[in-house]
Every structure is written in structure tokens, then in C-alpha cells.
Amino acid sequence: MIILGIETSCDDTAIALVKNGKDLLGSLVASQTKIHQKFGGIVPEVASRKHLETILPLIDKLLKQTNLSKNKIDAIAVTNKPGLLGSLLVGVNTAKTLAYLWNKPLIEVDHLIGHIYSAFLDKGLPKKFPVLAVIVSGGHTELVLMQGKNKFKSVGRTRDDAVGEAFDKAAKLMGLGYPGGPAISKIAKEGNIAKLPRPMLAQGLDMSFSGLKTALSKVVNKIPAPALAFEFQEAVVEVLVTKTKRAIRRYGPEALILSGGVAANICLRERLEKLTKELNIKYYLPELKYCMDNAAMIALAAYYLRDNQNNRWYDIKVTTNSVLLC
Ligand code: KG4
Ligand code: ZN
């Protein structure tokens, strides 16, 4: 079964073709980072207009590149939430139109479930569950327990800023430009300075990053940038690792997944790797380009959303208590 995936939830237009939920036939991502850089962050209206210009030529390009005609495609999968409304609408309406014209089933996929499935590209599903996913990006900070195929439970999340958003805002305050995460990591150098707070560290699995950014804003002109960047990154990573460790102790997963744009942070990748070795669980760290927003993860998730016995597609929603199947 070949699924065409479409992802436009934020500022990347992404298209992919995945065979049998495992083999990547092709994947293209048209990034808008350069366009938004001059505004210091993503401008939603600009993002949706750019998606509109890019999406059809990108689909065309991928079909040519993979030498596949539309007749070979079995279904179309698209991110339907969460994300920027205008951006989502471009992807969803394109997918709906193509599904209608080409007479293919349309599967709507939750972006976060896509990030979880990105870990299984080229590998297939793990043999044992549960698996804990740490999803960290500019829009999300979420701990999700995957209890089985199509069974998800959100067990912790940020109560305010997403972790990538906190990096971006901190970098803006420090005059480092956008995107902030790579800029902060690049200049970070250990220095002898007072510690920034580690918000909500003591208990629970929820997180908060907006206070950390406020704390940084109060000292930004008094501390050398490299030392402040180092301390900010340390604070973020310490919170994420502590919460992940607590979730592992509480739920006993067989494996840990790290996904989302902030998974590019070397310090976070290494500390979580160390943690998985200490606790003797498997570590799924998708290749960086599949940690970031892409359409391969959407096509892959759609494949597993299929109820083969009853020949239909499930609609899976992540909820805080249980999973709704409808
Ligand atoms: O997943 P992504 O490409 O887009 C969404 O937000 O969905 O993530 C982008 C975020 C940005 O906030 C960026 O600052 C952050 O990922 N990021 C990083 C690093 N590279 C990208 N954060 C920390 N350290 C990095 N090396
Ligand atoms: Zn994402």
C-alpha cells in the first residue's frame, strides 16, 4: 500500500510517499525559515500563502522524482491538527481535492501521532509496548505514552510555552535571531554565573517554560551571552530529563522516542541517551530530518491507522485519560 503524506501544520510544506508503513519512496520539505527569519518568528498569514504557492509543484516534483503515477497511490494522508489554522487549511483542502479528483481514501492524522510514528520509519513497530515519546518542538512539548498500535495517552505537557518557543524567545531577547535553539546551542559556553530557575521540577510530569524566559530577561544585560546561553540550555535540558525519568519510572516503557525540532539539541539527545542506558531501555532517535516536521511521518501514521479487518480507517485522538476510537 502506497500512501501520499501531506504536512503543512506550521512553516514547512512537506510531501512524502511511504510504502507499507515502512519504506520511504521519497520525501520533500520546502522550508520557509529564511522567509520568516527577517520577522524574528513565524508570521501565520505569510506561512499559509507560501504553502499555497508551494504545495502543488512540490507534489508534482515528488511524483516525477519517484516515477510514480497517481494510479499507484492507494490513499492520501494529511495533518489535520494541531497547528496554524491557515497553514493546516492549505494542506487539508489540497488533500481533500486530490482525494476527490483521484478517487482515493483520505486519512486525517494528528501531527503529534505523526511525530511518534516517525521513530518507526525503516524499522517497523516495536515488538513490545508501552513506549514513551518525548515530543519537543516550536509548537509542542508533550510526553505521550504509546500503549500499543493506535493507543496513546498524553501523560505530561507544558502549561505555557513550548520548549522550542522558549529557546526562540530567549534568543530574541539575547539578540541572536531566529530560530533560537540552534543559535543558543552554538554560542553556549560554561561560565561561573548564578543559576536560572528549573520550573516545576519537584513533582509531576507537566512543565512550564515561560518563567524561565522571564528570569533570563532580567539578567540578559548583566551576563556574558555564552554563559547565559549555556545556563538556559542546562535549565531546559534538566527539566526535560527529570520529567522523562519520572515518566519512565512511573510507566515502565520498553523504549523512549525523542522527536520534534528540539531533538536537534545535542545536549538533550546525549542526556536522554545516557538515561536510557542507565535504565536499560531502547532509544529511538529518528534521523534529524525526520525528527523535524515532515510528511513521511504522516503517511506512516496513516498506514497504522488502518483497521484492516474491517476495511476502514480509524480516527485516533490523543486525550489526557484515554484514547477515543471512532
Ligand atoms: O519541529 P520543528 O522544526 O517545527 C515546529 O515547531 O513544529 O521545531 C522548530 C523548533 C524551533 O523552536 C527551534 O528553535 C528548535 O526547534 N530547535 C532547537 C535546535 N534546533 C532547532 N532547539 C534547541 N536546540 C537546537 N539545536
Ligand atoms: Zn512538529
Coordinates of C-alpha atoms and ligand atoms in Angstrom, one line a residue:
M1 CA 0.0 0.0 0.0
I2 CA 1.4 3.4 -1.0
I3 CA 0.3 6.5 0.9
L4 CA 0.9 10.1 -0.1
G5 CA 1.5 12.2 3.0
I6 CA 0.9 15.9 3.2
E7 CA 2.1 18.1 6.1
T8 CA 1.6 21.9 6.3
S9 CA 0.8 22.5 10.0
C10 CA 3.4 25.2 10.6
D11 CA 6.0 26.7 8.2
D12 CA 7.3 23.7 6.3
T13 CA 5.5 22.4 3.2
A14 CA 6.2 18.7 3.2
I15 CA 5.2 15.8 0.9
A16 CA 6.2 12.1 1.1
L17 CA 5.4 8.7 -0.3
V18 CA 5.6 5.7 2.0
K19 CA 5.1 2.1 1.1
N20 CA 3.6 -0.4 3.6
G21 CA 4.2 1.8 6.6
K22 CA 7.9 1.3 6.5
D23 CA 9.7 2.0 3.2
L24 CA 10.2 5.6 2.3
L25 CA 9.9 6.1 -1.5
G26 CA 10.5 9.8 -1.4
S27 CA 10.2 12.9 0.9
L28 CA 10.4 16.6 0.1
V29 CA 10.4 19.5 2.6
A30 CA 10.2 23.1 1.4
S31 CA 11.3 25.2 4.4
Q32 CA 10.2 28.8 4.9
T33 CA 12.7 29.5 7.7
K34 CA 14.6 32.1 5.5
I35 CA 11.3 34.0 4.8
H36 CA 10.3 34.2 8.5
Q37 CA 13.8 35.0 9.8
K38 CA 13.5 38.6 8.9
F39 CA 10.4 38.9 11.1
G40 CA 12.1 37.2 14.1
G41 CA 9.5 34.4 14.1
I42 CA 6.7 32.7 12.0
V43 CA 4.1 35.0 10.6
P44 CA 1.0 32.8 10.1
E45 CA -0.5 34.7 7.2
V46 CA 2.8 34.6 5.3
A47 CA 3.2 30.9 6.1
S48 CA -0.2 29.9 4.6
R49 CA 0.3 32.0 1.5
K50 CA 3.7 30.4 0.9
H51 CA 2.2 26.9 1.4
L52 CA -0.4 27.7 -1.2
E53 CA 2.3 28.6 -3.8
T54 CA 4.5 25.6 -3.0
I55 CA 2.2 22.6 -2.4
L56 CA 1.1 21.6 -5.9
P57 CA 4.5 22.0 -7.6
L58 CA 6.1 20.0 -4.7
I59 CA 3.6 17.1 -5.1
D60 CA 4.3 17.2 -8.8
K61 CA 8.1 17.2 -8.2
L62 CA 7.9 14.2 -5.9
L63 CA 5.7 12.1 -8.3
K64 CA 8.3 12.8 -11.1
Q65 CA 11.2 12.1 -8.8
T66 CA 9.8 8.7 -7.7
N67 CA 8.5 7.9 -11.1
L68 CA 5.1 7.1 -9.7
S69 CA 1.8 7.9 -11.3
K70 CA -1.3 8.9 -9.2
N71 CA -2.8 5.4 -10.1
K72 CA -0.2 3.8 -7.9
I73 CA -1.2 5.8 -4.8
D74 CA -3.7 3.9 -2.5
A75 CA -4.6 6.7 -0.1
I76 CA -3.9 10.3 0.8
A77 CA -2.9 11.3 4.4
V78 CA -2.9 14.8 5.7
T79 CA -2.2 16.6 9.1
N80 CA -5.4 18.0 10.3
K81 CA -4.4 19.3 13.8
P82 CA -2.8 20.9 15.8
G83 CA -1.1 23.8 14.0
L84 CA -1.6 27.2 12.5
L85 CA -5.1 27.3 11.1
G86 CA -4.4 28.9 7.7
S87 CA -1.4 26.6 7.2
L88 CA -3.5 23.5 8.1
L89 CA -6.3 24.6 5.8
V90 CA -4.0 24.6 2.7
G91 CA -2.9 21.1 3.3
V92 CA -6.3 19.7 4.2
N93 CA -8.0 21.4 1.3
T94 CA -5.3 20.2 -1.1
A95 CA -5.6 16.6 0.2
K96 CA -9.4 16.7 0.1
T97 CA -9.4 18.0 -3.5
L98 CA -6.9 15.4 -4.7
A99 CA -8.7 12.6 -2.9
Y100 CA -11.9 13.6 -4.6
L101 CA -10.3 14.0 -8.1
W102 CA -8.3 10.8 -7.9
N103 CA -10.9 8.9 -6.0
K104 CA -8.7 7.8 -3.1
P105 CA -9.5 7.5 0.6
L106 CA -8.5 10.5 2.7
I107 CA -7.0 9.9 6.2
E108 CA -6.6 12.8 8.6
V109 CA -3.7 12.4 11.0
D110 CA -2.9 14.2 14.3
H111 CA 0.5 15.9 14.0
L112 CA 1.7 14.6 17.3
I113 CA 0.9 11.0 16.4
G114 CA 2.9 11.6 13.3
H115 CA 5.9 12.6 15.4
I116 CA 5.6 9.4 17.4
Y117 CA 5.4 7.2 14.3
S118 CA 8.5 9.0 12.8
A119 CA 10.5 6.8 15.1
F120 CA 9.4 3.6 13.2
L121 CA 10.4 4.7 9.7
D122 CA 12.6 1.9 8.2
K123 CA 12.2 -0.1 11.3
G124 CA 8.5 -1.1 11.7
L125 CA 6.6 -1.1 15.0
P126 CA 8.3 -2.2 18.2
K127 CA 7.5 -5.7 19.4
K128 CA 6.7 -4.6 22.9
F129 CA 4.8 -1.7 24.4
P130 CA 4.4 0.8 26.1
V131 CA 6.8 3.2 24.5
L132 CA 7.3 6.8 25.9
A133 CA 7.6 9.6 23.3
V134 CA 9.1 13.0 24.2
I135 CA 7.9 15.4 21.6
V136 CA 9.7 18.8 21.7
S137 CA 9.3 21.4 19.0
G138 CA 8.5 25.1 18.5
G139 CA 4.8 24.3 19.0
H140 CA 4.7 21.3 21.3
T141 CA 6.2 19.9 24.5
E142 CA 4.4 16.7 25.3
L143 CA 5.1 13.3 26.9
V144 CA 3.0 10.7 25.3
L145 CA 2.7 7.0 26.3
M146 CA 2.1 4.8 23.3
Q147 CA 0.4 1.8 24.9
G148 CA 0.0 -0.2 21.7
K149 CA -0.6 0.3 18.0
N150 CA -3.1 3.2 17.9
K151 CA -3.3 3.6 21.7
F152 CA -1.9 6.8 23.0
K153 CA -2.1 8.6 26.4
S154 CA -0.8 12.1 26.9
V155 CA 0.9 12.0 30.4
G156 CA 2.6 15.3 30.6
R157 CA 2.8 18.6 28.7
T158 CA 3.9 22.2 29.0
R159 CA 1.4 24.5 30.6
D160 CA 2.6 27.6 28.7
D161 CA 5.4 27.9 26.2
A162 CA 6.6 25.0 24.1
V163 CA 10.3 24.3 24.7
G164 CA 11.4 25.4 21.2
E165 CA 9.3 28.6 21.6
A166 CA 11.2 29.3 24.9
F167 CA 14.5 28.9 23.0
D168 CA 13.2 31.2 20.3
K169 CA 12.0 33.9 22.7
A170 CA 15.2 33.7 24.8
A171 CA 17.4 34.0 21.7
K172 CA 15.3 37.0 20.6
L173 CA 15.9 38.7 24.0
M174 CA 19.6 38.0 23.6
G175 CA 19.6 39.4 20.0
L176 CA 20.6 36.1 18.5
G177 CA 17.9 35.8 15.8
Y178 CA 15.6 33.1 14.6
P179 CA 15.4 30.1 15.0
G180 CA 16.7 30.5 18.6
G181 CA 17.5 26.9 19.5
P182 CA 20.5 26.4 17.2
A183 CA 21.7 30.0 17.9
I184 CA 21.7 29.4 21.7
S185 CA 23.4 26.0 21.5
K186 CA 26.1 27.4 19.1
I187 CA 27.3 30.1 21.5
A188 CA 26.7 28.2 24.8
K189 CA 29.9 28.1 26.9
E190 CA 30.0 27.2 30.6
G191 CA 30.6 30.2 32.9
N192 CA 30.5 30.9 36.6
I193 CA 27.1 32.5 36.9
A194 CA 24.1 32.3 39.1
K195 CA 21.6 29.5 38.2
L196 CA 18.4 30.2 36.4
P197 CA 15.3 28.5 37.8
R198 CA 14.2 24.9 37.0
P199 CA 10.4 25.5 36.8
M200 CA 8.1 22.8 38.2
L201 CA 11.0 20.4 38.8
A202 CA 10.0 18.9 42.1
Q203 CA 6.9 16.9 41.1
G204 CA 4.5 15.8 38.4
L205 CA 5.0 15.4 34.6
D206 CA 3.7 18.8 33.5
M207 CA 6.2 21.5 32.6
S208 CA 6.4 25.3 32.3
F209 CA 9.0 27.3 30.4
S210 CA 7.6 30.9 30.3
G211 CA 9.0 31.8 33.7
L212 CA 12.5 30.7 32.6
K213 CA 12.4 33.1 29.7
T214 CA 11.3 35.9 32.1
A215 CA 14.2 35.0 34.5
L216 CA 16.6 35.3 31.6
S217 CA 15.1 38.7 30.5
K218 CA 16.0 40.1 34.0
V219 CA 19.7 39.3 33.7
V220 CA 20.2 39.4 29.9
N221 CA 22.2 42.7 30.0
K222 CA 24.3 41.7 33.0
I223 CA 25.8 38.3 32.0
P224 CA 28.0 37.4 29.0
A225 CA 25.9 35.8 26.3
P226 CA 27.8 32.5 26.1
A227 CA 27.4 31.7 29.8
L228 CA 23.8 32.8 29.8
A229 CA 23.0 30.6 26.7
F230 CA 24.8 27.6 28.4
E231 CA 22.8 28.1 31.7
F232 CA 19.5 28.5 29.8
Q233 CA 20.1 25.3 27.8
E234 CA 21.1 23.5 31.0
A235 CA 17.9 24.6 32.8
V236 CA 15.7 23.4 29.8
V237 CA 17.5 20.1 29.5
E238 CA 17.5 19.4 33.2
V239 CA 13.7 19.9 33.3
L240 CA 13.1 17.7 30.3
V241 CA 15.4 14.9 31.5
T242 CA 13.9 15.0 35.1
K243 CA 10.4 14.7 33.7
T244 CA 11.3 12.0 31.3
K245 CA 13.0 10.0 34.0
R246 CA 10.0 10.4 36.3
A247 CA 7.6 9.2 33.5
I248 CA 9.8 6.2 32.8
R249 CA 9.8 5.2 36.5
R250 CA 6.0 5.7 36.6
Y251 CA 5.0 3.9 33.4
G252 CA 7.9 1.4 32.8
P253 CA 8.2 1.8 29.0
E254 CA 10.2 -0.6 26.9
A255 CA 11.6 2.3 24.8
L256 CA 12.0 6.0 24.6
I257 CA 11.4 8.2 21.5
L258 CA 12.8 11.7 21.1
S259 CA 11.2 13.7 18.3
G260 CA 10.5 17.3 17.2
G261 CA 12.8 20.1 16.2
V262 CA 14.4 20.5 19.6
A263 CA 15.6 16.9 19.3
A264 CA 18.4 18.5 17.3
N265 CA 19.8 19.8 20.6
I266 CA 23.0 17.7 21.2
C267 CA 22.9 18.2 24.9
L268 CA 19.3 16.9 25.2
R269 CA 20.0 13.9 22.8
E270 CA 23.1 12.9 24.8
R271 CA 21.5 13.2 28.2
L272 CA 18.5 11.2 27.2
E273 CA 20.7 8.6 25.6
K274 CA 22.6 8.3 28.9
L275 CA 19.3 8.0 30.8
T276 CA 18.1 5.1 28.5
K277 CA 21.4 3.3 29.0
E278 CA 21.2 3.8 32.8
L279 CA 17.6 2.5 32.9
N280 CA 18.3 -0.2 30.2
I281 CA 15.6 0.7 27.7
K282 CA 15.7 1.1 24.0
Y283 CA 16.3 4.6 22.5
Y284 CA 14.6 5.6 19.2
L285 CA 16.1 8.8 17.9
P286 CA 14.9 9.3 14.3
E287 CA 17.3 10.8 11.8
L288 CA 17.2 14.5 12.4
K289 CA 15.3 15.4 9.2
Y290 CA 12.5 13.0 10.4
C291 CA 12.5 14.5 13.9
M292 CA 11.6 17.8 12.4
D293 CA 8.3 18.4 10.6
N294 CA 8.0 16.1 7.5
A295 CA 5.3 14.2 5.6
A296 CA 6.8 10.8 5.9
M297 CA 5.7 10.6 9.5
I298 CA 2.1 11.5 8.4
A299 CA 2.0 8.8 5.7
L300 CA 3.5 6.3 8.1
A301 CA 1.0 7.0 10.9
A302 CA -1.9 6.8 8.4
Y303 CA -0.9 3.3 7.5
Y304 CA -1.2 2.1 11.1
L305 CA -4.5 4.0 11.5
R306 CA -6.0 1.4 9.2
D307 CA -8.3 -1.3 10.6
N308 CA -7.6 -4.0 8.0
Q309 CA -10.1 -6.4 9.4
N310 CA -13.0 -4.0 8.9
N311 CA -11.5 -2.3 5.9
R312 CA -11.7 1.2 7.3
W313 CA -9.6 3.9 8.8
Y314 CA -9.6 4.8 12.5
D315 CA -9.7 8.3 13.7
I316 CA -7.4 8.4 16.7
K317 CA -7.4 11.3 19.2
V318 CA -4.9 11.7 22.0
T319 CA -6.7 12.6 25.2
T320 CA -5.4 13.0 28.7
N321 CA -7.2 10.0 30.1
S322 CA -7.9 7.6 27.3
V323 CA -7.9 7.1 23.6
L324 CA -11.1 7.7 21.7
L325 CA -11.7 5.5 18.7
C326 CA -14.4 6.5 16.4
Ligands
KG4_1 O1 9.8 20.6 14.7 P1 10.2 22.0 14.3 O2 11.1 22.0 13.1 O3 9.0 22.9 13.9 C1 7.9 23.0 14.8 O4 7.9 23.9 15.7 O5 6.9 22.2 14.7 O6 10.9 22.7 15.5 C2 11.4 24.0 15.4 C3 12.0 24.4 16.8 C4 12.4 25.9 16.9 O7 11.7 26.4 18.0 C5 13.9 25.8 17.1 O8 14.4 26.8 17.8 C6 14.1 24.4 17.7 O9 13.1 23.6 17.1 N1 15.4 23.9 17.6 C7 16.3 23.7 18.6 C8 17.5 23.3 18.0 N2 17.3 23.2 16.6 C9 16.0 23.6 16.4 N3 16.2 23.9 19.9 C10 17.2 23.7 20.7 N4 18.4 23.3 20.2 C11 18.6 23.1 18.9 N5 19.8 22.7 18.4
ZN2 ZN 6.0 19.2 14.7

